[in-house]
Amino acid sequence: MRIAVVGGGISGLVAGYRLRQTLGADAELVLIEQRDRVGGILRTAEIVGEPVDLGAEAFVGRRPEIPALMRELGIEEQLVHPAGKRPLVWSQGVGHRLPEGTLMGIPAGAQSVSTLVDAETLARITDEPNRPLKWVSGSDVSVGALVADRFGEQVVRRSVDPLLGGVYAGTAGSIGVRAALPPLAAALDAGATSLSQAVADALPPPSNTPVFGGIRDGYGVLLDALRTAADLKIEISTTATALTATAEGWQLDPLGWFDAVVLATPAPVTAALLREVAPVAAELVSGIELASSAVVALALPKETALPDNSGILVATGEPLRAKAFTLSSRKWPHLAAREVTLVRASFGRFGDDTALTRTDAELIAAAVEDLTTVTGTEIRPLTAVVQRWPGGLPQYAPGHTARIAELRTATADLPGLALAGAYLNGVGVPACAASGTAAAARILDRL
């Protein structure tokens, strides 16, 4: 049996690993990747001789996929959790404590954002339950449109945008409620009479479980373990591979014939590969837009005075180039033990690709200048590393969940073909791992 996994990100690696678990050593599993490394937009590099993640550096700890996968692979001792410090929001030239009791920055009441917005906005939030709410069950709008209508633009720019920018490299205006905040959509569908009530209903119950988890020596540890356990034959293909269906299986040019294929590729690549075999599906996938970003990792002298916070998120409209800073040595106890202080600066939002056009020197200079502004400390990096992520994050626009449901229908009758990736049901690492597991299950069911 010969199976191709196209795309060597976390989704593809998990799919390959799950297939190997069930099919055993006799199956020929071929991983087809354009880059000369696996991991997709996960990458661990060395800074001052120690590992640092230049893509995602955490995962949602309340989802089970990554801790369970680490246990399976025998690397559970690598699981770490943040120190529990809160981030700041930089707004109006001042750092504010990130509002608590919100759902992705959307408050259930005025008190949550009392230091972040003006008196007029606070009065509007307080009065919001008294205004009729128009919501059609099953509908979808952008998070920005809903929150601006009910609470005002200040809440969008200063509270919601900074958080959505970190997850999707987008803004509240580019992300749909139903895909990004399913509990909120469910509360509105269930008949909440105000956005305040819907947020209150959608907030998770209090829990002592850490919100986030991480990997002590970086995601490279997980990627290496998956690659070894999956025992994949890796083919580097720098050109788009043509996919055609035959009576016996699938033809992937120039690599030949396969019994089954997993497409764990970004949305544009998936659309191109589906164009001949499933044109309706290809059209649906091609409508998913992408955002580009860049990360600048800075190693600073150990004694550098930084706020005792996990990071600094930047509100929309501030005269800074960076959209966020992760104060890594404050956020993660294992990084605090190192001989340098680590900070990551993030650049780029949907519709703004300047992070890709600036030179490394320009991005590093912007990171240093903006970090100096938000901390009030003179920043003198010992070294810096730049990582660009062109088209790294899909945008879950309004209607995204309906689009994905249609995509599933359009590919349902293609036996031996499965889809995985961040554009489907979640951009986080756990969601991508889940998509790889689901893709392998579909292949195994059809075989």
Coordinates of C-alpha atoms in Angstrom, one line a residue:
M1 CA 0.0 0.0 0.0
R2 CA 1.3 3.4 -1.0
I3 CA 0.0 6.7 0.5
A4 CA 1.1 10.2 -0.1
V5 CA 0.9 13.0 2.5
V6 CA 1.3 16.3 0.7
G7 CA 2.6 19.0 3.1
G8 CA 5.0 18.5 6.0
G9 CA 3.5 20.8 8.6
I10 CA 2.1 19.6 11.9
S11 CA -1.2 18.5 10.2
G12 CA 0.7 16.3 7.6
L13 CA 3.1 14.9 10.1
V14 CA 0.2 13.9 12.5
A15 CA -1.7 12.3 9.6
G16 CA 1.4 10.3 8.6
Y17 CA 2.0 9.2 12.2
R18 CA -1.6 8.0 12.6
L19 CA -1.5 6.1 9.3
R20 CA 1.8 4.4 10.4
Q21 CA 0.2 3.5 13.7
T22 CA -2.5 1.5 12.0
L23 CA -0.9 0.3 8.8
G24 CA 2.4 -0.8 10.3
A25 CA 5.8 -1.0 8.7
D26 CA 4.7 -2.5 5.4
A27 CA 2.9 0.6 4.2
E28 CA 4.9 3.0 2.0
L29 CA 4.1 6.5 3.3
V30 CA 5.6 9.3 1.2
L31 CA 5.7 12.9 2.6
I32 CA 5.9 15.5 -0.2
E33 CA 7.2 18.9 1.0
Q34 CA 8.3 22.0 -0.9
R35 CA 10.7 23.2 1.8
D36 CA 13.9 21.5 2.8
R37 CA 12.6 21.0 6.3
V38 CA 9.4 19.8 7.9
G39 CA 7.2 21.8 10.3
G40 CA 5.4 24.3 8.1
I41 CA 5.0 27.5 10.1
L42 CA 6.5 25.8 13.2
R43 CA 10.2 26.4 13.4
T44 CA 12.7 26.1 16.2
A45 CA 16.0 27.9 15.8
E46 CA 19.0 28.4 18.1
I47 CA 19.7 31.8 19.7
V48 CA 22.8 32.1 21.9
G49 CA 23.1 28.3 21.6
E50 CA 19.6 27.4 22.9
P51 CA 16.3 26.6 21.2
V52 CA 13.7 29.3 20.6
D53 CA 10.5 29.0 18.6
L54 CA 10.1 31.4 15.7
G55 CA 6.5 30.3 14.9
A56 CA 3.9 29.3 17.4
E57 CA 5.4 29.1 20.9
A58 CA 2.4 27.9 22.8
F59 CA -0.8 25.9 22.4
V60 CA -4.2 25.9 24.1
G61 CA -3.6 23.8 27.2
R62 CA -7.3 23.0 27.7
R63 CA -7.4 21.1 24.4
P64 CA -6.1 17.5 24.8
E65 CA -4.4 16.9 21.5
I66 CA -0.8 18.0 22.1
P67 CA -0.3 16.7 25.7
A68 CA -1.8 13.4 24.6
L69 CA 0.5 13.3 21.5
M70 CA 3.5 14.1 23.6
R71 CA 2.7 11.2 26.0
E72 CA 2.3 8.8 23.0
L73 CA 5.7 9.9 21.6
G74 CA 7.4 9.6 25.0
I75 CA 8.3 13.3 25.3
E76 CA 5.8 14.3 28.0
E77 CA 8.7 15.6 30.2
Q78 CA 9.0 18.4 27.7
L79 CA 5.6 19.8 28.6
V80 CA 5.8 23.2 30.3
H81 CA 3.3 25.9 31.3
P82 CA 3.6 29.7 31.5
A83 CA 4.3 31.6 34.8
G84 CA 0.7 32.9 34.9
K85 CA 1.6 36.6 34.3
R86 CA -0.9 38.8 32.4
P87 CA -0.1 40.7 29.3
L88 CA -0.5 44.5 28.8
V89 CA -2.4 46.3 26.1
W90 CA -0.6 49.3 24.6
S91 CA -3.3 51.9 23.9
Q92 CA -3.3 55.7 23.7
G93 CA 0.5 55.6 24.4
V94 CA 0.0 53.8 27.7
G95 CA 0.2 50.1 28.9
H96 CA -3.0 48.8 30.3
R97 CA -3.6 45.5 32.1
L98 CA -5.4 43.1 29.6
P99 CA -9.1 43.1 30.5
E100 CA -10.3 40.1 32.4
G101 CA -13.7 38.4 32.1
T102 CA -13.8 38.8 28.3
L103 CA -14.2 36.5 25.4
M104 CA -11.4 37.2 23.0
G105 CA -11.5 40.8 24.3
I106 CA -15.3 41.1 24.1
P107 CA -16.5 42.2 27.6
A108 CA -19.6 40.9 29.4
G109 CA -19.9 44.3 31.1
A110 CA -18.3 47.7 31.3
Q111 CA -16.2 46.9 34.4
S112 CA -13.8 44.7 32.4
V113 CA -12.7 47.5 30.1
S114 CA -13.1 50.4 32.5
T115 CA -9.5 51.5 32.2
L116 CA -9.2 51.0 28.5
V117 CA -12.1 53.0 26.9
D118 CA -13.6 56.4 27.5
A119 CA -16.7 57.2 29.6
E120 CA -19.0 57.4 26.6
T121 CA -18.1 53.9 25.5
L122 CA -18.5 52.6 29.1
A123 CA -22.0 54.1 29.2
R124 CA -22.8 52.5 25.8
I125 CA -21.6 49.1 27.1
T126 CA -23.7 49.5 30.3
D127 CA -26.8 50.4 28.3
E128 CA -26.3 47.6 25.7
P129 CA -28.7 45.1 27.3
N130 CA -31.5 47.7 26.9
R131 CA -31.1 47.9 23.2
P132 CA -32.9 45.4 20.9
L133 CA -30.5 42.8 19.5
K134 CA -31.0 41.7 15.9
W135 CA -29.5 38.3 15.3
V136 CA -30.8 35.6 13.0
S137 CA -30.0 32.1 14.2
G138 CA -27.4 30.5 12.0
S139 CA -26.2 33.8 10.5
D140 CA -22.7 35.2 10.7
V141 CA -21.0 38.6 10.7
S142 CA -17.5 39.8 11.4
V143 CA -16.5 40.1 15.1
G144 CA -15.7 43.7 14.4
A145 CA -19.1 44.6 13.0
L146 CA -21.0 42.9 15.9
V147 CA -18.9 44.5 18.6
A148 CA -18.7 47.9 17.1
D149 CA -22.5 48.0 16.7
R150 CA -23.1 46.9 20.3
F151 CA -20.2 48.4 22.2
G152 CA -18.4 50.8 20.0
E153 CA -15.2 51.1 17.9
Q154 CA -12.9 51.6 20.9
V155 CA -13.7 48.2 22.3
V156 CA -12.9 46.7 18.8
R157 CA -9.6 48.6 18.4
R158 CA -8.3 48.5 22.0
S159 CA -9.6 45.1 23.3
V160 CA -10.6 42.7 20.5
D161 CA -8.2 43.5 17.7
P162 CA -5.0 43.0 19.8
L163 CA -6.2 39.4 20.7
L164 CA -7.5 38.4 17.3
G165 CA -4.3 39.8 15.8
G166 CA -2.3 37.4 17.8
V167 CA -4.4 34.4 16.8
Y168 CA -5.1 35.1 13.1
A169 CA -2.8 37.9 12.2
G170 CA -6.0 39.6 11.2
T171 CA -8.4 42.2 12.7
A172 CA -11.9 41.9 14.1
G173 CA -13.1 43.1 10.7
S174 CA -11.6 40.1 8.8
I175 CA -12.7 37.3 11.2
G176 CA -16.2 35.9 11.5
V177 CA -18.0 35.3 14.8
R178 CA -19.1 31.7 14.0
A179 CA -15.7 30.3 13.2
A180 CA -13.6 32.3 15.7
L181 CA -16.0 32.2 18.6
P182 CA -18.3 29.2 18.3
P183 CA -19.6 29.5 22.0
L184 CA -20.6 33.1 21.3
A185 CA -22.4 32.2 18.1
A186 CA -24.2 29.3 20.0
A187 CA -25.3 31.7 22.8
L188 CA -26.7 34.2 20.2
D189 CA -28.4 31.3 18.3
A190 CA -29.9 30.2 21.6
G191 CA -31.7 33.5 22.0
A192 CA -29.4 35.8 24.1
T193 CA -31.1 39.1 24.2
S194 CA -27.9 41.2 24.2
L195 CA -24.3 40.8 23.4
S196 CA -23.4 41.2 27.1
Q197 CA -25.6 38.2 27.9
A198 CA -24.2 36.1 25.1
V199 CA -20.6 36.8 26.2
A200 CA -21.6 35.9 29.8
D201 CA -23.2 32.7 28.6
A202 CA -20.2 31.8 26.4
L203 CA -17.4 32.4 28.9
P204 CA -15.8 29.1 30.1
P205 CA -16.3 28.2 33.7
P206 CA -13.5 28.9 36.1
S207 CA -10.7 26.3 36.0
N208 CA -7.4 25.7 37.5
T209 CA -6.1 24.1 34.3
P210 CA -3.4 26.2 32.7
V211 CA -4.8 28.1 29.7
F212 CA -1.6 27.5 27.6
G213 CA 1.1 24.9 27.4
G214 CA 4.4 24.8 25.6
I215 CA 7.4 22.6 24.8
R216 CA 10.5 23.2 26.8
D217 CA 13.0 22.8 23.9
G218 CA 10.7 24.1 21.2
Y219 CA 8.3 22.6 18.7
G220 CA 11.3 21.0 16.9
V221 CA 11.2 18.3 19.6
L222 CA 7.6 17.4 18.7
L223 CA 8.3 17.6 14.9
D224 CA 11.4 15.3 15.2
A225 CA 9.5 12.8 17.3
L226 CA 6.6 12.7 14.8
R227 CA 8.9 12.3 11.9
T228 CA 10.8 9.5 13.5
A229 CA 7.6 7.6 14.6
A230 CA 5.9 8.0 11.3
D231 CA 8.9 6.7 9.4
L232 CA 8.0 8.8 6.3
K233 CA 9.9 8.7 3.0
I234 CA 10.4 12.4 2.3
E235 CA 10.3 13.8 -1.2
I236 CA 11.2 17.5 -1.8
S237 CA 9.1 18.9 -4.6
T238 CA 9.5 22.6 -5.3
T239 CA 6.9 22.6 -8.1
A240 CA 3.2 22.2 -7.6
T241 CA 2.3 18.5 -7.9
A242 CA -0.5 17.7 -10.3
L243 CA -3.2 15.4 -8.9
T244 CA -5.5 13.3 -11.0
A245 CA -7.9 10.4 -10.2
T246 CA -7.7 7.0 -11.8
A247 CA -9.7 3.9 -11.5
E248 CA -7.0 2.4 -9.3
G249 CA -6.2 5.4 -7.1
W250 CA -4.4 8.7 -7.4
Q251 CA -1.7 10.0 -9.7
L252 CA 0.6 12.6 -8.3
D253 CA 3.0 14.0 -10.9
P254 CA 5.9 13.5 -10.9
L255 CA 5.9 10.9 -8.1
G256 CA 3.6 8.3 -9.5
W257 CA 0.6 6.4 -8.3
F258 CA -0.9 6.1 -4.8
D259 CA -3.7 4.3 -3.1
A260 CA -4.6 7.4 -1.2
V261 CA -3.6 11.0 -0.7
V262 CA -3.8 13.4 2.2
L263 CA -3.6 17.1 1.2
A264 CA -2.2 18.9 4.3
T265 CA -1.3 22.0 2.3
P266 CA -2.2 25.7 2.6
A267 CA -5.5 26.8 1.1
P268 CA -4.0 28.1 -2.2
V269 CA -2.0 25.0 -2.8
T270 CA -4.9 22.7 -1.9
A271 CA -7.2 24.7 -4.4
A272 CA -4.6 24.2 -7.2
L273 CA -4.3 20.5 -6.5
L274 CA -8.1 20.0 -6.4
R275 CA -8.8 22.0 -9.6
E276 CA -9.0 19.0 -11.9
V277 CA -10.5 16.4 -9.6
A278 CA -12.9 18.5 -7.6
P279 CA -13.5 21.9 -9.2
V280 CA -16.3 22.9 -6.9
A281 CA -14.1 22.1 -3.9
A282 CA -11.2 24.0 -5.4
E283 CA -13.3 27.1 -5.9
L284 CA -14.4 27.0 -2.2
V285 CA -10.9 26.6 -0.9
S286 CA -9.5 29.4 -3.2
G287 CA -11.8 31.8 -1.5
I288 CA -10.0 31.6 1.8
E289 CA -7.6 34.5 2.1
L290 CA -4.2 34.5 4.0
A291 CA -2.4 36.9 6.2
S292 CA 1.4 37.3 6.3
S293 CA 3.5 38.0 9.3
A294 CA 7.1 38.1 10.7
V295 CA 8.7 37.4 14.0
V296 CA 11.9 39.1 15.3
A297 CA 13.4 37.2 18.2
L298 CA 15.7 39.3 20.4
A299 CA 18.3 38.2 22.9
L300 CA 18.9 41.0 25.4
P301 CA 21.3 41.3 28.3
K302 CA 20.0 39.5 31.4
E303 CA 19.6 42.6 33.4
T304 CA 17.4 44.4 30.9
A305 CA 14.5 46.0 32.8
L306 CA 11.2 44.8 31.3
P307 CA 7.6 44.8 32.7
D308 CA 6.6 41.9 34.9
N309 CA 4.1 40.8 32.3
S310 CA 3.8 38.0 29.8
G311 CA 3.7 40.3 26.8
I312 CA 2.4 43.6 25.3
L313 CA -0.4 43.6 22.8
V314 CA -0.7 46.7 20.6
A315 CA -4.1 48.3 19.9
T316 CA -5.1 49.1 16.4
G317 CA -4.2 52.6 15.3
E318 CA -1.2 53.0 17.5
P319 CA 1.9 54.7 15.9
L320 CA 3.9 51.5 16.3
R321 CA 5.0 49.0 13.6
A322 CA 4.9 45.9 15.8
K323 CA 1.5 44.4 16.7
A324 CA 2.7 42.5 19.8
F325 CA 5.6 41.6 22.0
T326 CA 6.0 38.3 23.8
L327 CA 8.2 38.9 26.9
S328 CA 9.3 35.3 26.7
S329 CA 11.6 35.3 29.7
R330 CA 8.8 36.7 31.8
K331 CA 6.2 34.4 30.3
W332 CA 8.0 31.0 30.6
P333 CA 9.9 30.0 33.7
H334 CA 12.2 27.7 31.8
L335 CA 13.3 30.6 29.6
A336 CA 13.8 32.9 32.6
A337 CA 16.5 30.5 33.7
R338 CA 18.7 31.3 30.7
E339 CA 21.7 33.6 30.6
V340 CA 19.9 36.1 28.3
T341 CA 16.5 37.8 28.3
L342 CA 14.3 36.7 25.3
V343 CA 11.7 38.8 23.6
R344 CA 9.7 38.2 20.4
A345 CA 8.3 41.0 18.4
S346 CA 5.4 40.2 15.9
F347 CA 4.6 42.1 12.8
G348 CA 1.9 41.9 10.1
R349 CA -1.8 41.9 9.9
F350 CA -4.2 40.8 7.1
G351 CA -4.1 43.2 4.2
D352 CA -0.7 44.6 5.3
D353 CA 2.3 42.8 3.8
T354 CA 5.0 45.3 4.8
A355 CA 6.5 42.8 7.2
L356 CA 7.6 40.9 4.1
T357 CA 9.0 43.9 2.2
R358 CA 11.1 45.3 5.0
T359 CA 14.7 44.1 5.3
D360 CA 15.9 42.2 8.3
A361 CA 17.7 45.3 9.5
E362 CA 14.6 47.4 9.2
L363 CA 12.5 44.8 11.1
I364 CA 15.1 44.5 13.9
A365 CA 15.3 48.3 14.1
A366 CA 11.5 48.6 14.3
A367 CA 11.4 45.9 17.0
V368 CA 14.0 47.6 19.1
E369 CA 12.5 51.1 18.7
D370 CA 8.9 50.0 19.5
L371 CA 10.0 47.8 22.4
T372 CA 11.9 50.8 23.8
T373 CA 8.7 52.9 23.5
V374 CA 6.4 50.4 25.2
T375 CA 8.8 49.5 28.0
G376 CA 10.5 52.8 28.6
T377 CA 13.8 50.9 28.7
E378 CA 16.7 51.3 26.3
I379 CA 16.9 48.1 24.3
R380 CA 20.3 46.9 23.2
P381 CA 20.0 43.4 21.7
L382 CA 22.9 41.0 21.8
T383 CA 21.6 39.3 18.8
A384 CA 18.4 39.0 16.7
V385 CA 16.8 36.5 14.4
V386 CA 14.1 37.3 11.8
Q387 CA 11.6 34.8 10.5
R388 CA 9.0 35.7 7.9
W389 CA 5.8 33.8 7.4
P390 CA 4.3 34.7 4.0
G391 CA 0.7 33.6 3.8
G392 CA 1.1 31.8 7.1
L393 CA -2.4 32.2 8.6
P394 CA -5.8 31.7 6.9
Q395 CA -8.5 34.2 7.6
Y396 CA -11.7 32.8 9.0
A397 CA -14.0 35.3 7.4
P398 CA -17.8 35.5 8.0
G399 CA -19.3 32.4 6.5
H400 CA -16.2 30.3 7.0
T401 CA -17.9 27.4 8.8
A402 CA -20.5 27.2 6.0
R403 CA -17.7 27.2 3.4
I404 CA -16.0 24.3 5.1
A405 CA -19.2 22.4 5.4
E406 CA -19.7 22.8 1.6
L407 CA -16.1 21.7 1.0
R408 CA -16.7 18.5 3.0
T409 CA -19.7 17.8 0.9
A410 CA -17.8 18.6 -2.4
T411 CA -15.1 16.1 -1.5
A412 CA -17.3 13.4 0.2
D413 CA -17.4 11.2 -2.9
L414 CA -13.6 11.1 -3.5
P415 CA -12.5 7.9 -1.9
G416 CA -8.9 7.8 -0.7
L417 CA -8.6 11.6 -0.6
A418 CA -8.6 13.6 2.7
L419 CA -7.9 17.2 3.6
A420 CA -6.1 18.6 6.6
G421 CA -4.7 22.0 7.7
A422 CA -5.1 25.3 9.4
Y423 CA -7.7 26.6 7.0
L424 CA -10.3 24.0 8.0
N425 CA -11.4 24.0 11.7
G426 CA -8.9 26.0 13.6
V427 CA -5.5 27.7 13.2
G428 CA -4.0 26.6 16.5
V429 CA -1.5 23.7 16.8
P430 CA -4.1 21.4 18.6
A431 CA -6.7 22.0 15.9
C432 CA -4.1 21.3 13.1
A433 CA -3.1 18.0 14.9
A434 CA -6.8 17.1 15.1
S435 CA -7.3 17.7 11.4
G436 CA -4.3 15.4 10.7
T437 CA -5.9 12.7 12.9
A438 CA -9.3 13.1 11.2
A439 CA -7.7 12.9 7.7
A440 CA -5.9 9.7 8.6
A441 CA -9.1 8.3 9.9
R442 CA -10.9 9.1 6.7
I443 CA -8.2 7.4 4.6
L444 CA -8.3 4.3 6.9
D445 CA -12.1 4.1 6.7
R446 CA -12.1 4.2 2.9
L447 CA -9.3 1.7 2.6

